[in-house]
Every structure is written in C-alpha cells, then in structure tokens.
C-alpha cells in the first residue's frame, strides 16, 4: 500500500465541514507556503470554522526538514506514516506511526522525518480561546508525545470528531449513539451485531 493510500485510510475517507463533505482521497495536495517539500491536504480550513480550528493531512517529503518555527495555535498531531523528530528547548522527541503529539502555541521547534522516506501526519490547530486558560506551569510546556495506544486512540477519535465538524469527542459520541444505537467504541469492537 502506498504512503498516500495508507495515510488517508488511517484517518477517514471524508471530512465533514459546515460547507459540506469533502472526499479526503480526492483532495489536492497543496505546497506549504513556507516549507519546501512539505504539502498539505486541507481537511478543515480555519475559514470553515471562523478561525477556531483547522485540520490538515501533512506530508513531509524525503529528506525535508522544517526549520525552527512557532505556531500561533496549539497543534495536536497524529503521526500517520514514517516517523517524526521534534526538537525544542534543547531536547528531542521521536514520534512513530499511531503516536500523537502536542506542540504548545508559541513554542519554537523544528521538525524532520525520522526515516529517509519522509512522513505523513494529521494536524489539528486549535485557537487559544477554545481551550481553558493554562495554569502557571504553561510557560514551561514542551512538546508532549503519546506512545500509549489507548491515549493515541482517544487523540485520533478527538481529531476525527473535530475534523468531522463536531465540537468535541463527546458530541460525536452522542450523535453516533443516537443514530447507531451504540457508542463508536462498541461499534468499532463489535460491528453492527453489537447493537442489542
């Protein structure tokens, strides 16, 4: 399976926005405006949400690195294929497929692929006003990496819920339960036979 198909199938086949559904596989890759060799599939643009959130499938090409930069928003990511190296504040984190990461807004960091083939990841950027105000330790926040499969699965469901137009995972779960009769987790484990 190619990296293209593998990355898309791990996320979703369609992204639902206030403007309507988008076929993820059919979306064009767009060159990143600041980084050579980096491409984006716009699953949910900030313009779709009044600037609140955006969600992109990001492809970092072979041998391409993202020089030190900062984000104005909190970035939640889920590595889809390959692997990612994140460097910040003199430390290095490695993120593999199925593992998640969070980059706090305003944190200078650099990123590069762990392997020569490059990597894909799902990126969700969240405007500062959408999250509760951080505590006093926020100034020392560094990137967080989740290797725990259960945490990565929850992160994946949250990203999918937001990209599909739901305000959070519980909103998606309530709507799914109303329509299917079971939670997404039970449906995923048991299939339709689990209803009952």
PDB file of C-alpha atoms in Angstrom:
ATOM      1  CA  UNK A   1       0.000   0.000   0.000  1.00  0.00           C
ATOM      2  CA  UNK A   2       1.398   3.408  -0.899  1.00  0.00           C
ATOM      3  CA  UNK A   3       2.030   6.055   1.736  1.00  0.00           C
ATOM      4  CA  UNK A   4      -0.766   8.136   0.132  1.00  0.00           C
ATOM      5  CA  UNK A   5      -3.442   5.475   0.479  1.00  0.00           C
ATOM      6  CA  UNK A   6      -2.154   4.292   3.857  1.00  0.00           C
ATOM      7  CA  UNK A   7      -2.272   7.793   5.365  1.00  0.00           C
ATOM      8  CA  UNK A   8      -5.701   8.607   4.013  1.00  0.00           C
ATOM      9  CA  UNK A   9      -7.263   5.282   5.048  1.00  0.00           C
ATOM     10  CA  UNK A  10      -5.943   5.612   8.614  1.00  0.00           C
ATOM     11  CA  UNK A  11      -7.753   8.915   9.008  1.00  0.00           C
ATOM     12  CA  UNK A  12     -11.035   8.932   7.133  1.00  0.00           C
ATOM     13  CA  UNK A  13     -12.464   8.772   3.667  1.00  0.00           C
ATOM     14  CA  UNK A  14     -14.363  12.043   4.042  1.00  0.00           C
ATOM     15  CA  UNK A  15     -14.121  15.184   6.138  1.00  0.00           C
ATOM     16  CA  UNK A  16     -17.376  16.930   7.057  1.00  0.00           C
ATOM     17  CA  UNK A  17     -17.384  20.693   7.368  1.00  0.00           C
ATOM     18  CA  UNK A  18     -20.103  23.332   7.694  1.00  0.00           C
ATOM     19  CA  UNK A  19     -19.671  23.788   3.927  1.00  0.00           C
ATOM     20  CA  UNK A  20     -20.319  20.075   3.265  1.00  0.00           C
ATOM     21  CA  UNK A  21     -18.426  16.796   2.993  1.00  0.00           C
ATOM     22  CA  UNK A  22     -15.024  16.584   1.330  1.00  0.00           C
ATOM     23  CA  UNK A  23     -13.632  13.376  -0.174  1.00  0.00           C
ATOM     24  CA  UNK A  24     -10.224  13.119   1.514  1.00  0.00           C
ATOM     25  CA  UNK A  25      -8.651  10.935  -1.193  1.00  0.00           C
ATOM     26  CA  UNK A  26      -9.837  13.392  -3.858  1.00  0.00           C
ATOM     27  CA  UNK A  27      -8.438  16.494  -2.155  1.00  0.00           C
ATOM     28  CA  UNK A  28      -5.410  18.031  -3.825  1.00  0.00           C
ATOM     29  CA  UNK A  29      -2.037  18.253  -2.128  1.00  0.00           C
ATOM     30  CA  UNK A  30      -1.046  21.921  -1.796  1.00  0.00           C
ATOM     31  CA  UNK A  31       2.509  23.176  -1.388  1.00  0.00           C
ATOM     32  CA  UNK A  32       3.161  24.528   2.102  1.00  0.00           C
ATOM     33  CA  UNK A  33       3.581  28.316   1.862  1.00  0.00           C
ATOM     34  CA  UNK A  34       6.749  28.393   3.995  1.00  0.00           C
ATOM     35  CA  UNK A  35       8.456  24.981   3.761  1.00  0.00           C
ATOM     36  CA  UNK A  36       9.853  23.431   0.585  1.00  0.00           C
ATOM     37  CA  UNK A  37       8.993  19.746   0.192  1.00  0.00           C
ATOM     38  CA  UNK A  38       6.001  19.919   2.553  1.00  0.00           C
ATOM     39  CA  UNK A  39       2.450  19.505   1.223  1.00  0.00           C
ATOM     40  CA  UNK A  40      -0.975  19.890   2.846  1.00  0.00           C
ATOM     41  CA  UNK A  41      -4.437  18.433   2.253  1.00  0.00           C
ATOM     42  CA  UNK A  42      -6.896  20.932   3.692  1.00  0.00           C
ATOM     43  CA  UNK A  43      -9.441  18.774   5.531  1.00  0.00           C
ATOM     44  CA  UNK A  44     -10.888  21.675   7.508  1.00  0.00           C
ATOM     45  CA  UNK A  45      -9.735  25.229   6.909  1.00  0.00           C
ATOM     46  CA  UNK A  46      -9.768  27.950   9.518  1.00  0.00           C
ATOM     47  CA  UNK A  47     -12.185  29.824   7.237  1.00  0.00           C
ATOM     48  CA  UNK A  48     -14.650  26.912   7.652  1.00  0.00           C
ATOM     49  CA  UNK A  49     -14.731  27.444  11.428  1.00  0.00           C
ATOM     50  CA  UNK A  50     -14.397  31.196  11.819  1.00  0.00           C
ATOM     51  CA  UNK A  51     -10.698  30.738  12.597  1.00  0.00           C
ATOM     52  CA  UNK A  52     -11.376  28.426  15.550  1.00  0.00           C
ATOM     53  CA  UNK A  53      -9.716  25.243  14.257  1.00  0.00           C
ATOM     54  CA  UNK A  54      -8.094  23.867  11.139  1.00  0.00           C
ATOM     55  CA  UNK A  55      -7.189  20.311  10.268  1.00  0.00           C
ATOM     56  CA  UNK A  56      -4.727  19.153   7.615  1.00  0.00           C
ATOM     57  CA  UNK A  57      -3.076  15.992   6.429  1.00  0.00           C
ATOM     58  CA  UNK A  58       0.592  16.985   6.150  1.00  0.00           C
ATOM     59  CA  UNK A  59       3.221  15.240   4.039  1.00  0.00           C
ATOM     60  CA  UNK A  60       6.889  15.952   4.690  1.00  0.00           C
ATOM     61  CA  UNK A  61       8.953  14.775   1.743  1.00  0.00           C
ATOM     62  CA  UNK A  62      12.057  12.593   1.895  1.00  0.00           C
ATOM     63  CA  UNK A  63      14.990  14.417   3.481  1.00  0.00           C
ATOM     64  CA  UNK A  64      12.956  17.578   4.124  1.00  0.00           C
ATOM     65  CA  UNK A  65      13.131  19.358   7.454  1.00  0.00           C
ATOM     66  CA  UNK A  66      11.105  22.193   8.907  1.00  0.00           C
ATOM     67  CA  UNK A  67      13.454  24.836  10.270  1.00  0.00           C
ATOM     68  CA  UNK A  68      12.715  26.372  13.681  1.00  0.00           C
ATOM     69  CA  UNK A  69       9.280  27.985  13.719  1.00  0.00           C
ATOM     70  CA  UNK A  70       6.349  28.732  16.032  1.00  0.00           C
ATOM     71  CA  UNK A  71       2.587  28.299  15.740  1.00  0.00           C
ATOM     72  CA  UNK A  72       0.056  30.867  16.929  1.00  0.00           C
ATOM     73  CA  UNK A  73      -2.252  27.973  17.850  1.00  0.00           C
ATOM     74  CA  UNK A  74      -1.898  24.791  19.864  1.00  0.00           C
ATOM     75  CA  UNK A  75      -1.121  21.967  17.411  1.00  0.00           C
ATOM     76  CA  UNK A  76      -2.282  18.412  18.062  1.00  0.00           C
ATOM     77  CA  UNK A  77      -0.835  15.850  15.684  1.00  0.00           C
ATOM     78  CA  UNK A  78      -1.128  12.169  14.960  1.00  0.00           C
ATOM     79  CA  UNK A  79       1.709  10.525  13.022  1.00  0.00           C
ATOM     80  CA  UNK A  80       0.232   8.505  10.163  1.00  0.00           C
ATOM     81  CA  UNK A  81       3.306   7.030   8.479  1.00  0.00           C
ATOM     82  CA  UNK A  82       7.075   7.228   8.624  1.00  0.00           C
ATOM     83  CA  UNK A  83       8.219   8.948  11.791  1.00  0.00           C
ATOM     84  CA  UNK A  84       8.759  12.468  13.088  1.00  0.00           C
ATOM     85  CA  UNK A  85      11.546  14.102  15.075  1.00  0.00           C
ATOM     86  CA  UNK A  86      10.616  17.219  17.071  1.00  0.00           C
ATOM     87  CA  UNK A  87      13.354  19.404  18.569  1.00  0.00           C
ATOM     88  CA  UNK A  88      12.654  22.150  21.105  1.00  0.00           C
ATOM     89  CA  UNK A  89      14.373  23.694  24.107  1.00  0.00           C
ATOM     90  CA  UNK A  90      17.465  21.514  23.660  1.00  0.00           C
ATOM     91  CA  UNK A  91      15.516  18.227  23.731  1.00  0.00           C
ATOM     92  CA  UNK A  92      14.428  15.785  21.009  1.00  0.00           C
ATOM     93  CA  UNK A  93      11.261  13.686  20.772  1.00  0.00           C
ATOM     94  CA  UNK A  94      10.599  10.849  18.316  1.00  0.00           C
ATOM     95  CA  UNK A  95       7.034  10.133  17.200  1.00  0.00           C
ATOM     96  CA  UNK A  96       6.156   6.958  15.300  1.00  0.00           C
ATOM     97  CA  UNK A  97       3.065   5.896  13.341  1.00  0.00           C
ATOM     98  CA  UNK A  98      -0.023   5.841  15.530  1.00  0.00           C
ATOM     99  CA  UNK A  99       1.589   8.081  18.146  1.00  0.00           C
ATOM    100  CA  UNK A 100       0.327  11.558  18.944  1.00  0.00           C
ATOM    101  CA  UNK A 101       1.990  14.830  19.860  1.00  0.00           C
ATOM    102  CA  UNK A 102       1.050  18.305  21.066  1.00  0.00           C
ATOM    103  CA  UNK A 103       3.030  21.476  20.339  1.00  0.00           C
ATOM    104  CA  UNK A 104       2.014  24.405  22.581  1.00  0.00           C
ATOM    105  CA  UNK A 105       1.283  27.726  20.856  1.00  0.00           C
ATOM    106  CA  UNK A 106       4.336  29.984  20.736  1.00  0.00           C
ATOM    107  CA  UNK A 107       6.916  27.211  21.328  1.00  0.00           C
ATOM    108  CA  UNK A 108       9.890  27.456  18.934  1.00  0.00           C
ATOM    109  CA  UNK A 109      10.591  23.996  17.496  1.00  0.00           C
ATOM    110  CA  UNK A 110      11.997  22.232  14.435  1.00  0.00           C
ATOM    111  CA  UNK A 111      10.753  19.017  12.821  1.00  0.00           C
ATOM    112  CA  UNK A 112      12.179  16.425  10.471  1.00  0.00           C
ATOM    113  CA  UNK A 113      11.429  12.870   9.303  1.00  0.00           C
ATOM    114  CA  UNK A 114      12.930  10.004  11.306  1.00  0.00           C
ATOM    115  CA  UNK A 115      13.435   7.977   8.120  1.00  0.00           C
ATOM    116  CA  UNK A 116      14.631   8.821   4.595  1.00  0.00           C
ATOM    117  CA  UNK A 117      11.132   8.229   3.142  1.00  0.00           C
ATOM    118  CA  UNK A 118       9.559  11.249   4.864  1.00  0.00           C
ATOM    119  CA  UNK A 119       6.373  11.100   6.881  1.00  0.00           C
ATOM    120  CA  UNK A 120       2.676  11.984   6.984  1.00  0.00           C
ATOM    121  CA  UNK A 121       0.776  13.283   9.983  1.00  0.00           C
ATOM    122  CA  UNK A 122      -2.638  14.640  10.779  1.00  0.00           C
ATOM    123  CA  UNK A 123      -2.516  18.155  12.237  1.00  0.00           C
ATOM    124  CA  UNK A 124      -5.232  19.931  14.181  1.00  0.00           C
ATOM    125  CA  UNK A 125      -4.584  23.598  15.047  1.00  0.00           C
ATOM    126  CA  UNK A 126      -6.767  24.977  17.848  1.00  0.00           C
ATOM    127  CA  UNK A 127      -7.233  28.697  18.540  1.00  0.00           C
ATOM    128  CA  UNK A 128      -6.135  29.713  22.053  1.00  0.00           C
ATOM    129  CA  UNK A 129      -9.610  30.891  23.111  1.00  0.00           C
ATOM    130  CA  UNK A 130     -11.129  27.418  22.598  1.00  0.00           C
ATOM    131  CA  UNK A 131      -9.233  25.818  25.452  1.00  0.00           C
ATOM    132  CA  UNK A 132      -9.338  26.565  29.174  1.00  0.00           C
ATOM    133  CA  UNK A 133      -6.712  29.060  30.299  1.00  0.00           C
ATOM    134  CA  UNK A 134      -3.490  27.208  31.143  1.00  0.00           C
ATOM    135  CA  UNK A 135      -2.110  27.216  34.662  1.00  0.00           C
ATOM    136  CA  UNK A 136       1.137  28.867  35.796  1.00  0.00           C
ATOM    137  CA  UNK A 137       3.234  25.937  34.536  1.00  0.00           C
ATOM    138  CA  UNK A 138       2.201  26.692  30.933  1.00  0.00           C
ATOM    139  CA  UNK A 139       5.332  28.734  30.267  1.00  0.00           C
ATOM    140  CA  UNK A 140       7.453  25.598  30.711  1.00  0.00           C
ATOM    141  CA  UNK A 141       5.320  23.376  28.478  1.00  0.00           C
ATOM    142  CA  UNK A 142       7.273  21.340  25.986  1.00  0.00           C
ATOM    143  CA  UNK A 143       6.004  19.064  23.228  1.00  0.00           C
ATOM    144  CA  UNK A 144       4.093  16.060  24.547  1.00  0.00           C
ATOM    145  CA  UNK A 145       4.275  12.670  22.864  1.00  0.00           C
ATOM    146  CA  UNK A 146       1.818   9.822  23.464  1.00  0.00           C
ATOM    147  CA  UNK A 147       3.109   6.324  22.902  1.00  0.00           C
ATOM    148  CA  UNK A 148       0.295   4.732  24.890  1.00  0.00           C
ATOM    149  CA  UNK A 149      -2.051   3.097  22.360  1.00  0.00           C
ATOM    150  CA  UNK A 150      -5.166   3.999  24.383  1.00  0.00           C
ATOM    151  CA  UNK A 151      -4.182   7.680  24.583  1.00  0.00           C
ATOM    152  CA  UNK A 152      -3.290   7.759  20.874  1.00  0.00           C
ATOM    153  CA  UNK A 153      -6.658   6.143  20.057  1.00  0.00           C
ATOM    154  CA  UNK A 154      -8.514   8.791  22.099  1.00  0.00           C
ATOM    155  CA  UNK A 155      -6.481  11.521  20.402  1.00  0.00           C
ATOM    156  CA  UNK A 156      -7.305  10.026  16.995  1.00  0.00           C
ATOM    157  CA  UNK A 157     -11.052   9.971  17.830  1.00  0.00           C
ATOM    158  CA  UNK A 158     -10.905  13.576  19.052  1.00  0.00           C
ATOM    159  CA  UNK A 159      -9.148  14.743  15.876  1.00  0.00           C
ATOM    160  CA  UNK A 160     -11.665  12.815  13.743  1.00  0.00           C
ATOM    161  CA  UNK A 161     -14.596  14.316  15.677  1.00  0.00           C
ATOM    162  CA  UNK A 162     -13.309  17.877  15.255  1.00  0.00           C
ATOM    163  CA  UNK A 163     -12.470  17.364  11.585  1.00  0.00           C
ATOM    164  CA  UNK A 164     -15.984  15.996  11.024  1.00  0.00           C
ATOM    165  CA  UNK A 165     -17.498  19.197  12.396  1.00  0.00           C
ATOM    166  CA  UNK A 166     -18.278  18.110  15.957  1.00  0.00           C
ATOM    167  CA  UNK A 167     -17.229  20.375  18.825  1.00  0.00           C
ATOM    168  CA  UNK A 168     -15.569  17.502  20.721  1.00  0.00           C
ATOM    169  CA  UNK A 169     -15.446  13.722  21.005  1.00  0.00           C
ATOM    170  CA  UNK A 170     -18.460  13.543  23.357  1.00  0.00           C
ATOM    171  CA  UNK A 171     -20.588  15.492  20.820  1.00  0.00           C
ATOM    172  CA  UNK A 172     -19.649  12.929  18.152  1.00  0.00           C
ATOM    173  CA  UNK A 173     -20.332  10.043  20.555  1.00  0.00           C
ATOM    174  CA  UNK A 174     -23.810  11.348  21.473  1.00  0.00           C
ATOM    175  CA  UNK A 175     -24.788  11.773  17.826  1.00  0.00           C
ATOM    176  CA  UNK A 176     -23.333   8.398  16.857  1.00  0.00           C
ATOM    177  CA  UNK A 177     -25.199   6.654  19.715  1.00  0.00           C
ATOM    178  CA  UNK A 178     -28.497   8.301  18.684  1.00  0.00           C
ATOM    179  CA  UNK A 179     -28.075   7.127  15.116  1.00  0.00           C
ATOM    180  CA  UNK A 180     -26.436   3.708  15.581  1.00  0.00           C
ATOM    181  CA  UNK A 181     -27.695   2.637  18.999  1.00  0.00           C
ATOM    182  CA  UNK A 182     -24.184   2.075  20.414  1.00  0.00           C
ATOM    183  CA  UNK A 183     -21.102   4.185  21.088  1.00  0.00           C
ATOM    184  CA  UNK A 184     -18.395   4.416  18.377  1.00  0.00           C
ATOM    185  CA  UNK A 185     -16.070   2.327  20.574  1.00  0.00           C
ATOM    186  CA  UNK A 186     -18.562  -0.530  20.937  1.00  0.00           C
ATOM    187  CA  UNK A 187     -19.468  -0.316  17.258  1.00  0.00           C
ATOM    188  CA  UNK A 188     -15.772  -0.492  16.340  1.00  0.00           C
ATOM    189  CA  UNK A 189     -15.239  -3.528  18.552  1.00  0.00           C
ATOM    190  CA  UNK A 190     -18.451  -5.377  17.842  1.00  0.00           C
ATOM    191  CA  UNK A 191     -19.680  -4.072  14.483  1.00  0.00           C
ATOM    192  CA  UNK A 192     -23.384  -3.718  13.824  1.00  0.00           C
ATOM    193  CA  UNK A 193     -24.047  -7.047  15.556  1.00  0.00           C
ATOM    194  CA  UNK A 194     -23.210  -5.297  18.854  1.00  0.00           C
ATOM    195  CA  UNK A 195     -26.464  -3.320  18.734  1.00  0.00           C
ATOM    196  CA  UNK A 196     -28.802  -5.031  21.039  1.00  0.00           C
TER     197      UNK A 196
END
